[in-house]
PDB file of C-alpha atoms in Angstrom:
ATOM      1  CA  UNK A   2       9.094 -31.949  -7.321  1.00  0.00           C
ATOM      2  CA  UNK A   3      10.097 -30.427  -4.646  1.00  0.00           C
ATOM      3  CA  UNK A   4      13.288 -27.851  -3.216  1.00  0.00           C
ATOM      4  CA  UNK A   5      14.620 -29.642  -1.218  1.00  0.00           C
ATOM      5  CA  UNK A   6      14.756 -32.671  -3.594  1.00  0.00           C
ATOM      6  CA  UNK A   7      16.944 -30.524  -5.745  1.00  0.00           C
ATOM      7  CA  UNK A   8      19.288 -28.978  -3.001  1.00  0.00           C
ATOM      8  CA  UNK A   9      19.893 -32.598  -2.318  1.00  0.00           C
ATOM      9  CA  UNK A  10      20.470 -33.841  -5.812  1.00  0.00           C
ATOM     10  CA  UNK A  11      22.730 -30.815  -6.760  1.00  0.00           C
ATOM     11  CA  UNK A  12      24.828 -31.360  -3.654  1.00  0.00           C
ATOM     12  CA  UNK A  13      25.536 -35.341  -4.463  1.00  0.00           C
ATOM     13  CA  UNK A  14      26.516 -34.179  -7.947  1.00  0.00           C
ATOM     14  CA  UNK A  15      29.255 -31.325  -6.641  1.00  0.00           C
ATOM     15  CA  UNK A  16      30.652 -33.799  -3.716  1.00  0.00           C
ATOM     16  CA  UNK A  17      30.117 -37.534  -5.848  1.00  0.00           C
ATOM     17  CA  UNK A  18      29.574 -38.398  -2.005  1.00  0.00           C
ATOM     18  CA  UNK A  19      26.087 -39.265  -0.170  1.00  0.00           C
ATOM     19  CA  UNK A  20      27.565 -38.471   2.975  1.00  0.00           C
ATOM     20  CA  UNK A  21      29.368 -35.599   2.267  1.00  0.00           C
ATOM     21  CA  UNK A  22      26.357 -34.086   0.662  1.00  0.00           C
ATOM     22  CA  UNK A  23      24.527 -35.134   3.392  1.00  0.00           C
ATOM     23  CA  UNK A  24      26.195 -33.194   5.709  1.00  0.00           C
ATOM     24  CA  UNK A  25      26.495 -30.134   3.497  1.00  0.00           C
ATOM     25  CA  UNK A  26      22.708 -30.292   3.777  1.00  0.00           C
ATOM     26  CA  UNK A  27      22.540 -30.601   7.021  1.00  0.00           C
ATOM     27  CA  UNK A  28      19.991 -34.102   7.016  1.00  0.00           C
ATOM     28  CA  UNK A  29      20.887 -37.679   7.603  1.00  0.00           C
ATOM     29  CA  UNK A  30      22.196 -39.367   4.758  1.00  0.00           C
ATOM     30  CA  UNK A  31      19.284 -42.164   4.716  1.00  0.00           C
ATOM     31  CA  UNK A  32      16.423 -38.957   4.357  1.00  0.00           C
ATOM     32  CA  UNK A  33      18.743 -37.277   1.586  1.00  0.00           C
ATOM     33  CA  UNK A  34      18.836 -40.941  -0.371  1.00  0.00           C
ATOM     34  CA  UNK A  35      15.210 -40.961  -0.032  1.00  0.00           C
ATOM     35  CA  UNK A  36      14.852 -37.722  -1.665  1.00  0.00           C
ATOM     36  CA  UNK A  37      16.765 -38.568  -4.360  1.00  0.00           C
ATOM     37  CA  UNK A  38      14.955 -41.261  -4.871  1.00  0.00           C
ATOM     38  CA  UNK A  39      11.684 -39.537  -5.163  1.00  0.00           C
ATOM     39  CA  UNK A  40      13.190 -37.025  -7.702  1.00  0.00           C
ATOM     40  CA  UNK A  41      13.988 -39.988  -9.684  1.00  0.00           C
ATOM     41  CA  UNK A  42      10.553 -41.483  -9.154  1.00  0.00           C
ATOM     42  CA  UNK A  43       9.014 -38.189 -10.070  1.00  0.00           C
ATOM     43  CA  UNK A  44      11.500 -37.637 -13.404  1.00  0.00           C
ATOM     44  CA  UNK A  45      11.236 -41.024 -14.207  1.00  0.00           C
ATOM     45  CA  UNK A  46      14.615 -42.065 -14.273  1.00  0.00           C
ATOM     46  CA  UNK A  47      17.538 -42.546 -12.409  1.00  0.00           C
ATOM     47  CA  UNK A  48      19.792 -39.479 -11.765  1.00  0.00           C
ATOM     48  CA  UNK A  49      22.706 -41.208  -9.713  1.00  0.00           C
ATOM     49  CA  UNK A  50      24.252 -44.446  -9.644  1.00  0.00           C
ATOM     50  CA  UNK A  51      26.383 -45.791  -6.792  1.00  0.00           C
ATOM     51  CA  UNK A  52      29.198 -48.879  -7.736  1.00  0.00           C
ATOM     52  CA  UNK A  53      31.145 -49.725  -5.517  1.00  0.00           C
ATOM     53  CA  UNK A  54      30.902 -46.886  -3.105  1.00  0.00           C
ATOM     54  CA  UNK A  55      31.378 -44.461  -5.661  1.00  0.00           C
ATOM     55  CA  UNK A  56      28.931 -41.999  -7.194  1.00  0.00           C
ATOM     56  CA  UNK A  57      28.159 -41.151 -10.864  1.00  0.00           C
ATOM     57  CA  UNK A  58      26.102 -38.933 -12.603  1.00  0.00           C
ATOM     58  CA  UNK A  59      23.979 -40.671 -15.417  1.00  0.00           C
ATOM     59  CA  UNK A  60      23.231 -39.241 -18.521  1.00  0.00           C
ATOM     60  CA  UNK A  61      20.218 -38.067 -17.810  1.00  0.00           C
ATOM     61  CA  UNK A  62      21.650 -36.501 -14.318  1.00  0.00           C
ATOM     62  CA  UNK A  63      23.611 -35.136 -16.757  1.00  0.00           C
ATOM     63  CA  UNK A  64      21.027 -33.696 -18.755  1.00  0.00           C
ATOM     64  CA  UNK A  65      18.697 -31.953 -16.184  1.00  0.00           C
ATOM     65  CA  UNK A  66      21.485 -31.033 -13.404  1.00  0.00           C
ATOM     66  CA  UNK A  67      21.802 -27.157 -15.152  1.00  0.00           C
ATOM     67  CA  UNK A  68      18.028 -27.020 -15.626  1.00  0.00           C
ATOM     68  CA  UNK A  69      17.743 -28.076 -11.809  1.00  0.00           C
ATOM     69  CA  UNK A  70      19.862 -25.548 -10.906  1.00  0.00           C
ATOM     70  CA  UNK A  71      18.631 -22.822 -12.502  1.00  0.00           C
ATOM     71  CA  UNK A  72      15.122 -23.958 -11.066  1.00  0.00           C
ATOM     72  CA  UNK A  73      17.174 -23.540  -7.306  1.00  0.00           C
ATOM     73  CA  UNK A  74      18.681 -20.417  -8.592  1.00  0.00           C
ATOM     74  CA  UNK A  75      15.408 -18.722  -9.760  1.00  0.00           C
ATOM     75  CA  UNK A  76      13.930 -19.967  -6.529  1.00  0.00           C
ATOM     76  CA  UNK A  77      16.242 -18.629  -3.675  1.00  0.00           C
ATOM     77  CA  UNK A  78      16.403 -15.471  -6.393  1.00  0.00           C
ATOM     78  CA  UNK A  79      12.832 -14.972  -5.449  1.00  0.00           C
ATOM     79  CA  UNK A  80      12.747 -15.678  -1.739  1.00  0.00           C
ATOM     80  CA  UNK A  81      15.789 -13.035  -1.462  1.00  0.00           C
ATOM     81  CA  UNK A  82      13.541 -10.775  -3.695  1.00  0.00           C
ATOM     82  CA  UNK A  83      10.186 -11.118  -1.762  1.00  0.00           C
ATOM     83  CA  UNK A  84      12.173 -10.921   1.781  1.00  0.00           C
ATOM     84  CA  UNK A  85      13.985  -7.313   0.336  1.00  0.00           C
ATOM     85  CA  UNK A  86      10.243  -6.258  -0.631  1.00  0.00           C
ATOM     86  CA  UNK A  87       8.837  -7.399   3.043  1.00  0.00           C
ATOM     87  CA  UNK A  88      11.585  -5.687   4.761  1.00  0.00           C
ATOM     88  CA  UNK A  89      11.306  -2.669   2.503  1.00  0.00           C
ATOM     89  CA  UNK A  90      14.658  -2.895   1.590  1.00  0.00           C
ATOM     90  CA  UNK A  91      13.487  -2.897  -2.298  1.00  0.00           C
ATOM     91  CA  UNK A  92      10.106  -1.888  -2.757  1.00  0.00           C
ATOM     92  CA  UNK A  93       8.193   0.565  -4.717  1.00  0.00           C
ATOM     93  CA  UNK A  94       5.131   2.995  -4.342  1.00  0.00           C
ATOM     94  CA  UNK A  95       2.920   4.240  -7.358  1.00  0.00           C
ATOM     95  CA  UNK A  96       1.648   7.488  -6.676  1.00  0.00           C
ATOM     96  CA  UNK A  97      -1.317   9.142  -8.081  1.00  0.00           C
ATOM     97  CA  UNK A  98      -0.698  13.045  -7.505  1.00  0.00           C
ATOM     98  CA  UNK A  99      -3.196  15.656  -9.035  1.00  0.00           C
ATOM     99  CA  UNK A 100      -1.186  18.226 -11.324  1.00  0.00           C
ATOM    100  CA  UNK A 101      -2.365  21.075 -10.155  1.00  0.00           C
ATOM    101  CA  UNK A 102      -1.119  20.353  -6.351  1.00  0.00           C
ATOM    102  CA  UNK A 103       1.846  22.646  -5.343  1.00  0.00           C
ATOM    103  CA  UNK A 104       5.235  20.665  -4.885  1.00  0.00           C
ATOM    104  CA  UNK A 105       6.476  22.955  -2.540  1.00  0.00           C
ATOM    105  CA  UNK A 106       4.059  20.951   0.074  1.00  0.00           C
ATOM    106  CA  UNK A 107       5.626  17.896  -0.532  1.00  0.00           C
ATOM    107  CA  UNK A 108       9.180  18.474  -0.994  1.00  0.00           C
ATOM    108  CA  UNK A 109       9.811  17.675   3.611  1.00  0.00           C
ATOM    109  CA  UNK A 110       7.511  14.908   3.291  1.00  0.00           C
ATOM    110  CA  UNK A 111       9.267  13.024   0.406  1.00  0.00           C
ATOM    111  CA  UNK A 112      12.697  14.332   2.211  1.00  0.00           C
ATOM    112  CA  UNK A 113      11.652  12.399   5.523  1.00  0.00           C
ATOM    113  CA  UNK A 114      10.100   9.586   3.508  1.00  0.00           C
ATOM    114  CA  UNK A 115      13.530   8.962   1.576  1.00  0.00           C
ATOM    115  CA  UNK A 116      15.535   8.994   4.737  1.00  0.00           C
ATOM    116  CA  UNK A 117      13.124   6.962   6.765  1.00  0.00           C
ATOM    117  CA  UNK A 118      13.197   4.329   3.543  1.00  0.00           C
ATOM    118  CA  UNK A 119      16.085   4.713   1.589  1.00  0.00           C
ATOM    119  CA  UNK A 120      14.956   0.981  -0.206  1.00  0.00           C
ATOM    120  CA  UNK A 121      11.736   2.138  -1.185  1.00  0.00           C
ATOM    121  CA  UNK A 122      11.045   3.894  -4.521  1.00  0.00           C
ATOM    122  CA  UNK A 123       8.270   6.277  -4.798  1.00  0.00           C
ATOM    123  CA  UNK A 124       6.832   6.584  -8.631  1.00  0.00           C
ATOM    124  CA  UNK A 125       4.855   9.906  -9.254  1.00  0.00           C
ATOM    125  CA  UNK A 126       2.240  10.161 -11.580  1.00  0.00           C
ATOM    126  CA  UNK A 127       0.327  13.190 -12.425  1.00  0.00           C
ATOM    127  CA  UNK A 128      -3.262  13.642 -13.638  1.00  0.00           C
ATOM    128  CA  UNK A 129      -6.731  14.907 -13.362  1.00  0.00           C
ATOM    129  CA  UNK A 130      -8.922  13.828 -10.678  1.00  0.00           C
ATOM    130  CA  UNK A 131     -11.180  11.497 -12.834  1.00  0.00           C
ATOM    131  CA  UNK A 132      -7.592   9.618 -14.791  1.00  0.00           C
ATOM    132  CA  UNK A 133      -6.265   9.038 -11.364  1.00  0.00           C
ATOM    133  CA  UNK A 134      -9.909   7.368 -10.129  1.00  0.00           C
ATOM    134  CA  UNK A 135      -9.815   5.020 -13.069  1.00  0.00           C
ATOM    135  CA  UNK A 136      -5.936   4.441 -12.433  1.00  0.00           C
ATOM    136  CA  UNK A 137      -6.528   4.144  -8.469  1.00  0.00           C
ATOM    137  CA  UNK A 138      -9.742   1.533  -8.659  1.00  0.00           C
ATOM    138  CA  UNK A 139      -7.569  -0.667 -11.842  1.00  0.00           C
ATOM    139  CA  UNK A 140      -4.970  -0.828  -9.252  1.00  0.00           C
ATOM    140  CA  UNK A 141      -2.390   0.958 -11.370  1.00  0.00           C
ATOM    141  CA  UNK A 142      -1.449   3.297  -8.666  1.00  0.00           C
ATOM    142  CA  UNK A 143      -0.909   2.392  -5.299  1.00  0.00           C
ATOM    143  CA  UNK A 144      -2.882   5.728  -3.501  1.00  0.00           C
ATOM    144  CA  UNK A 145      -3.455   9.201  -4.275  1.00  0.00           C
ATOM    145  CA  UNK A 146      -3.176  12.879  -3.296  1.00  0.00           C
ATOM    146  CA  UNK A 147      -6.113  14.764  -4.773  1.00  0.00           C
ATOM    147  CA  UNK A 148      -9.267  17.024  -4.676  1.00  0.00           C
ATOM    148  CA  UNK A 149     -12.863  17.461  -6.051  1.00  0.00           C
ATOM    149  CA  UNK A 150     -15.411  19.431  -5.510  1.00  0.00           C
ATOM    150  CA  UNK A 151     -18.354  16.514  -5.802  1.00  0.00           C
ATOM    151  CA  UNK A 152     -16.100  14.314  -3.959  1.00  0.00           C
ATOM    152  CA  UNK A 153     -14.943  10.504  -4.275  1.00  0.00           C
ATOM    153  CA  UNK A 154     -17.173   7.509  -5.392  1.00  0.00           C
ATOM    154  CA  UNK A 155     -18.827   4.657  -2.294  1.00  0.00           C
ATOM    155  CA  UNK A 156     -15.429   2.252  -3.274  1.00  0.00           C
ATOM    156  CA  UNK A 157     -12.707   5.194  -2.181  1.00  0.00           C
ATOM    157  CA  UNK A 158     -11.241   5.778   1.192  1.00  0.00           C
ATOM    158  CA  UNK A 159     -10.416   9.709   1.370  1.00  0.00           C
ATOM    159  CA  UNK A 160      -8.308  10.807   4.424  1.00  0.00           C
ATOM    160  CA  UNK A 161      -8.032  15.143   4.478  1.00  0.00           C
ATOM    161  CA  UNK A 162      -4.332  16.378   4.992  1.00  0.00           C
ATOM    162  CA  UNK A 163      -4.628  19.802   4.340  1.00  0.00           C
ATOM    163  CA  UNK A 164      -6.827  22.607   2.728  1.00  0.00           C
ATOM    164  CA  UNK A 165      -5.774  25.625   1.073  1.00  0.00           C
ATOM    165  CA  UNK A 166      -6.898  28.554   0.025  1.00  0.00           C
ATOM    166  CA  UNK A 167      -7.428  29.859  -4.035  1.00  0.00           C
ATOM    167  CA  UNK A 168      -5.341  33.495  -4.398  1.00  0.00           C
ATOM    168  CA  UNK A 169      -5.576  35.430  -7.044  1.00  0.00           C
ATOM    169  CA  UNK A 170      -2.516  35.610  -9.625  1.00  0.00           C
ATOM    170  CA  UNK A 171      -1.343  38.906 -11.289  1.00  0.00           C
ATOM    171  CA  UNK A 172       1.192  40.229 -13.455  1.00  0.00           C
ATOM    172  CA  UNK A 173       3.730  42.890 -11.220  1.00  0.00           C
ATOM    173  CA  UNK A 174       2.473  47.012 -11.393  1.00  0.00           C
ATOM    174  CA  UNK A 175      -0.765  45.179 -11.492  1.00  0.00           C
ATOM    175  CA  UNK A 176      -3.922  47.377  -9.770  1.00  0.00           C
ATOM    176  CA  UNK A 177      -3.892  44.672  -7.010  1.00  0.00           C
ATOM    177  CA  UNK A 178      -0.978  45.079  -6.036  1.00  0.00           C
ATOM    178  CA  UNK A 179      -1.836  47.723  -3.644  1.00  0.00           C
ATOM    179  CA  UNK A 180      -4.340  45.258  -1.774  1.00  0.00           C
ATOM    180  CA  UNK A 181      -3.545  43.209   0.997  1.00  0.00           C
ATOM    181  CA  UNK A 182      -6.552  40.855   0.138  1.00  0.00           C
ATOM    182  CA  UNK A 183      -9.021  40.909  -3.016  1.00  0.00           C
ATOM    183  CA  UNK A 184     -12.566  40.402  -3.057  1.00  0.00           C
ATOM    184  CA  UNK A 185     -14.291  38.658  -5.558  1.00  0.00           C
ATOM    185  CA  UNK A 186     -15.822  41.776  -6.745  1.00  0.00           C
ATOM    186  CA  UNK A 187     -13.270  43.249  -7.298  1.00  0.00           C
ATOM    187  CA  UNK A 188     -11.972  41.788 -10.760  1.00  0.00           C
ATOM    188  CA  UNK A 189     -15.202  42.371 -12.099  1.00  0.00           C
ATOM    189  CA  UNK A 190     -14.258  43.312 -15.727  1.00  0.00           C
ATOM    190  CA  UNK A 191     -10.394  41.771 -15.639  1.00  0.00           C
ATOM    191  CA  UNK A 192      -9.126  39.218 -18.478  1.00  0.00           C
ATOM    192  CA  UNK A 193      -8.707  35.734 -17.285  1.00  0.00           C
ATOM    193  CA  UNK A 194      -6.608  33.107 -17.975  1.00  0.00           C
ATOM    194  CA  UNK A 195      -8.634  29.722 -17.598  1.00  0.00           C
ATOM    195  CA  UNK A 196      -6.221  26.882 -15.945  1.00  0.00           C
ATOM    196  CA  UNK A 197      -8.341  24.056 -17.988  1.00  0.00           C
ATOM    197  CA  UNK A 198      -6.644  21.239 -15.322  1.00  0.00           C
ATOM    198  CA  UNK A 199      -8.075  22.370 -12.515  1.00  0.00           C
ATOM    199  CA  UNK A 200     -10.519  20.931 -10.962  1.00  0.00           C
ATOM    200  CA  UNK A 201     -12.393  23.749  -9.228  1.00  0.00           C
ATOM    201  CA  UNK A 202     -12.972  25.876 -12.695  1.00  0.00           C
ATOM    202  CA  UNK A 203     -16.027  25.526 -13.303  1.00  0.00           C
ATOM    203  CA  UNK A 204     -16.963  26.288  -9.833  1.00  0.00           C
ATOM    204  CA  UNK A 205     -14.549  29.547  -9.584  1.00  0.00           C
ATOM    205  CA  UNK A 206     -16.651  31.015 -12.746  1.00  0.00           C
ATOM    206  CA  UNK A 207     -19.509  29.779 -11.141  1.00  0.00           C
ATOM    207  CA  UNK A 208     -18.601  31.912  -8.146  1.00  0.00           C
ATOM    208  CA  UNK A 209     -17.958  34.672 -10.033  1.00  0.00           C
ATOM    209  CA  UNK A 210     -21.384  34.809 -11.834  1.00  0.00           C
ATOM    210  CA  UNK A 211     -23.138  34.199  -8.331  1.00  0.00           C
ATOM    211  CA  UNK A 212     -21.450  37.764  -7.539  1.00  0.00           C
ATOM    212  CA  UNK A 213     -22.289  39.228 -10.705  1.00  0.00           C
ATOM    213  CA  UNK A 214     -18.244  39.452 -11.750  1.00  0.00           C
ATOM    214  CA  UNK A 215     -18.258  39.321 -15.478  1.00  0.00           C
ATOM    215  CA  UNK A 216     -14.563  38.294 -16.538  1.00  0.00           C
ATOM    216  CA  UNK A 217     -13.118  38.316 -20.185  1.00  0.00           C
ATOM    217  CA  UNK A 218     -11.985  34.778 -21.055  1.00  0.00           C
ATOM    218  CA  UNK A 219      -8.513  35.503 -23.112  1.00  0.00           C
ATOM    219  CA  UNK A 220      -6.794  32.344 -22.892  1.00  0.00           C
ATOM    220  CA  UNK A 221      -7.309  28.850 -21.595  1.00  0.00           C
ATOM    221  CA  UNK A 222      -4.344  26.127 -21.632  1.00  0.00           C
ATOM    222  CA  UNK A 223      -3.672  22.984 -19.596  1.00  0.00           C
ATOM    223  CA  UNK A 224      -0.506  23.744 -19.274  1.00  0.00           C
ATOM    224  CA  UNK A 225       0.334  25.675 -15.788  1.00  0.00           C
ATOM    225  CA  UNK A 226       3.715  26.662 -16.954  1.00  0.00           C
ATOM    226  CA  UNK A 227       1.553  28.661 -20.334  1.00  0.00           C
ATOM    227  CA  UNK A 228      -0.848  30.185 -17.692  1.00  0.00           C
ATOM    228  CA  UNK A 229       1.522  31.710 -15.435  1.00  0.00           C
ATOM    229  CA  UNK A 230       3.517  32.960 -17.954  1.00  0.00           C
ATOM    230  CA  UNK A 231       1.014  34.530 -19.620  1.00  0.00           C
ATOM    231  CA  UNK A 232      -0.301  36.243 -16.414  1.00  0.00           C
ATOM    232  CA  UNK A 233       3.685  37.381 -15.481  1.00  0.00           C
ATOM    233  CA  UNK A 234       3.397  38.908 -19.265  1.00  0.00           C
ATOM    234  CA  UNK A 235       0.329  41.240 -17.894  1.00  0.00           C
ATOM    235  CA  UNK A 236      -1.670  39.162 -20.367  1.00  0.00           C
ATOM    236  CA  UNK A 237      -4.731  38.422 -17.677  1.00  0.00           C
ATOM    237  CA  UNK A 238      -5.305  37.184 -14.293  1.00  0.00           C
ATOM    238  CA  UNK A 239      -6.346  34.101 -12.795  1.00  0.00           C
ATOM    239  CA  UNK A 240      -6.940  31.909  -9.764  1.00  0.00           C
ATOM    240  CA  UNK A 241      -4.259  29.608  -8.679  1.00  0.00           C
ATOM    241  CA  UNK A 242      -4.055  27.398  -5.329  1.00  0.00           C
ATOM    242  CA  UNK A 243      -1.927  29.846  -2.286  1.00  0.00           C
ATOM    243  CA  UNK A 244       1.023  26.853  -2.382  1.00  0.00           C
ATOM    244  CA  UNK A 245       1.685  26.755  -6.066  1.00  0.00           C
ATOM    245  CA  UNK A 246       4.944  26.842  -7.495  1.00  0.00           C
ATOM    246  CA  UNK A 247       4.874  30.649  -9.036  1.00  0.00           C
ATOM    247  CA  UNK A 248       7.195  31.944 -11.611  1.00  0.00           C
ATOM    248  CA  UNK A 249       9.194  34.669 -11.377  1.00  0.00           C
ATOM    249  CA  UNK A 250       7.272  37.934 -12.079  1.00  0.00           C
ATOM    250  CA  UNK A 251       4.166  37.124 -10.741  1.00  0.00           C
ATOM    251  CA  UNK A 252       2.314  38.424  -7.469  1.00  0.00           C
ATOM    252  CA  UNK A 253      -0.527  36.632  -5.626  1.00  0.00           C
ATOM    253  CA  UNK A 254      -2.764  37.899  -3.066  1.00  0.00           C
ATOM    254  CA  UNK A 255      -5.557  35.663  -1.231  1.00  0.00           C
ATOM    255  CA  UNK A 256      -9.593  36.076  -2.417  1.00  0.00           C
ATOM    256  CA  UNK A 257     -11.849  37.364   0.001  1.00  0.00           C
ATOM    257  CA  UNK A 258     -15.569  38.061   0.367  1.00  0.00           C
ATOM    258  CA  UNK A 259     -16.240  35.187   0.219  1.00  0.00           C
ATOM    259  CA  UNK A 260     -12.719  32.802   0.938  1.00  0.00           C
ATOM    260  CA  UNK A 261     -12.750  30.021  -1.109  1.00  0.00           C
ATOM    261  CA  UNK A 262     -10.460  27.071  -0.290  1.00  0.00           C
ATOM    262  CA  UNK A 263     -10.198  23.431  -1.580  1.00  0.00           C
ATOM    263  CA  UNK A 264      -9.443  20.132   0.610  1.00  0.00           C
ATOM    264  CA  UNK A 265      -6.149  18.328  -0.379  1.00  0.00           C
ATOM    265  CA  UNK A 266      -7.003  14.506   0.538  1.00  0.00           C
ATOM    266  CA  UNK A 267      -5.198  10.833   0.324  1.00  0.00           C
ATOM    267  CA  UNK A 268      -7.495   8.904  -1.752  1.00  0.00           C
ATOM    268  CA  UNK A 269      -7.043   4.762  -1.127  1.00  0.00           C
ATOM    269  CA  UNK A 270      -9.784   1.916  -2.506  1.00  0.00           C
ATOM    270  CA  UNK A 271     -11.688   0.857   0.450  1.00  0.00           C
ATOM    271  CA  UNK A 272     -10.671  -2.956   1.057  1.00  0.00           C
ATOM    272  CA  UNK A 273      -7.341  -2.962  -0.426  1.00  0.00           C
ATOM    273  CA  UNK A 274      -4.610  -4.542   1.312  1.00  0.00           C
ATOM    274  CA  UNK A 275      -1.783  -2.658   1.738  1.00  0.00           C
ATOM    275  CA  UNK A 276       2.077  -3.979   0.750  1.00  0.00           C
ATOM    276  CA  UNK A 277       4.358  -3.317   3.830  1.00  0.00           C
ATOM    277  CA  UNK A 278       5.936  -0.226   1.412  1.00  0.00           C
ATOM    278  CA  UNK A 279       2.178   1.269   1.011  1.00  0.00           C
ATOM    279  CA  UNK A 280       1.683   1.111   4.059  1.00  0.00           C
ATOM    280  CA  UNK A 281       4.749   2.633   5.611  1.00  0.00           C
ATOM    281  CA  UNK A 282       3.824   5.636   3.058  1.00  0.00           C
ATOM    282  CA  UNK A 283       0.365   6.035   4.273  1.00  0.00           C
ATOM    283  CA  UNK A 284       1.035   6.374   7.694  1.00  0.00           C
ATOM    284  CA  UNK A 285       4.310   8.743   6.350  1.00  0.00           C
ATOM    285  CA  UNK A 286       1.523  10.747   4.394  1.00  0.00           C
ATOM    286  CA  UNK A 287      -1.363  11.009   7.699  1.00  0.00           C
ATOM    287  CA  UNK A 288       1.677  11.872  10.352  1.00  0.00           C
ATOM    288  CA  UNK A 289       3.265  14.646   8.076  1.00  0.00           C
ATOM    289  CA  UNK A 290       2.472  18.247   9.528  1.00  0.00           C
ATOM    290  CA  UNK A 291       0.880  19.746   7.087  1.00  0.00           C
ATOM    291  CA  UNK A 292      -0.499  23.764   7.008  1.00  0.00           C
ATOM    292  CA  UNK A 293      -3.106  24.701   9.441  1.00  0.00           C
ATOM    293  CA  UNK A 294      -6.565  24.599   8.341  1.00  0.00           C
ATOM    294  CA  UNK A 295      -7.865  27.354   5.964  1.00  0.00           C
ATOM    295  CA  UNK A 296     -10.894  29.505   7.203  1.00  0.00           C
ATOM    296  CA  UNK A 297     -13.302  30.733   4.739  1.00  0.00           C
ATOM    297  CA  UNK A 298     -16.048  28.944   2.594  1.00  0.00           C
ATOM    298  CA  UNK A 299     -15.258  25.522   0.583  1.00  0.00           C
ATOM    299  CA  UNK A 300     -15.885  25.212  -2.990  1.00  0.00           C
ATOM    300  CA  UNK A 301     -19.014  23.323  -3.474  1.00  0.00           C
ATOM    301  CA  UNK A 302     -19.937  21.923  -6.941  1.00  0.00           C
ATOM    302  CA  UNK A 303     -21.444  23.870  -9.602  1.00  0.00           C
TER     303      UNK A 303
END
């Protein structure tokens, strides 16, 4: 059964008029009776009959003419659908983003993205680095903005937009405050808050032991929003990425001797095509200006 077939069949029944319908179809009247008749060949029955120069529907025309056109319907609905999608005038991203990444970073990018493509939508979902692996290679997100320290598995793409440094967070009238920059050393003995969703911390305790810094673990959430608070309440310390969001009565100052600083990467599956919407965000996401390049010493796995 084919489209056409339909368009043709629909168009005899609203003019009762081979010719007119014809010509609202644009064909020759012998090629539209031939397509009728191949409908009918294919149902099994006859659809039309013509007496006398005039048309009628049968009964079984009858029958099948709102089922035919809600085939048509359903049809052109999805050819207008798929050509919105292709033209990215309705179209969606999924986007894996790792929850410890600062928002602040991406707030001109989505800006930019929105205005460039007002059509497409851009889903955010947060998660740890391993979640949004599984999520990336079951194709439940489209890409991802992440970071870890033993890096990505053979079947992941990783492109680097920007690294940043780890500063140290601390509660206002805090010792620290009088430093410009604070080495590692130097919070030998300090109670620390451990951010349990962050990648790097293992390997920022790890750090610490290299340089003989013995820390008192006091608390350890996954929430961010518990940490910080917690630190602004002069209830520990701890290490945050330099473009978190911070909360109100909190200070930060960068960690030196050594710097440490993490790579912020778009993670794709090596192979997978992109949808015209994907695509129009990668290329968004690789010609965004991100920061300058931290100096100092990367991370490396513990």
């Amino acid at each position: 059964m084919e489209m056409h077939h339909i368009r043709y069949f629909l168009a005899v029944c609203e003019t009762l008029n081979f010719t007119r319908a014809a010509e609202k179809c644009n064909v020759t009247q012998p090629a539209l009776s031939r397509a009728i008749q191949q409908l009918e060949d294919e149902i099994g029955g006859l659809l039309l009959r013509r007496e006398r120069g005039l048309t009628h529907i049968t009964d079984l025309g009858a029958l099948l003419r709102p089922r035919l056109a809600q085939i048509l319907e359903s049809a052109e609905g999805a050819k207008h659908d798929a050509k919105r999608f292709l033209t990215l005038e309705q179209a969606s991203v999924t986007l894996g983003i790792m929850c410890t990444v600062g928002p602040t970073r991406f707030t001109g990018l989505l800006a930019d993205f929105q205005t460039r493509h007002p059509g497409i939508e851009l889903k955010l979902i947060e998660g740890m680095p391993g979640a949004l692996c599984e999520q990336l290679g079951a194709g439940e997100l489209d890409v991802a903005i992440m970071s870890d320290p033993d890096g990505f598995p053979e079947r992941f793409n990783s492109y680097t937009l920007y690294r940043e440094r780890f500063v140290l967070a601390f509660p206002f009238g805090h010792r620290f405050a009088a430093m410009s920059e604070i080495p590692v050393a130097a919070i030998h003995g300090e109670n620390y808050l451990r951010r349990l969703n962050c990648e790097y911390r293992d390997n920022l305790l790890s750090l610490c032991q290299v340089q003989h810094v013995g820390l008192h673990l006091a608390y350890a959430s996954e929430r961010e929003d518990w940490i910080q608070n917690m630190v602004a309440g002069g209830l520990g310390i701890c290490f945050i990425p330099e473009y978190s969001a911070v909360l109100p009565g909190i200070k930060t100052r960068p960690v030196v001797e050594p710097d440490v600083w993490r790579e912020i990467l778009l993670v794709t599956v090596s192979g997978r095509r992109f949808s015209p919407a994907v695509a129009a965000f990668v290329q968004a996401v690789k010609s965004y200006k991100w920061a300058p390049p931290a100096s100092g010493a990367r991370l490396s796995a513990a």
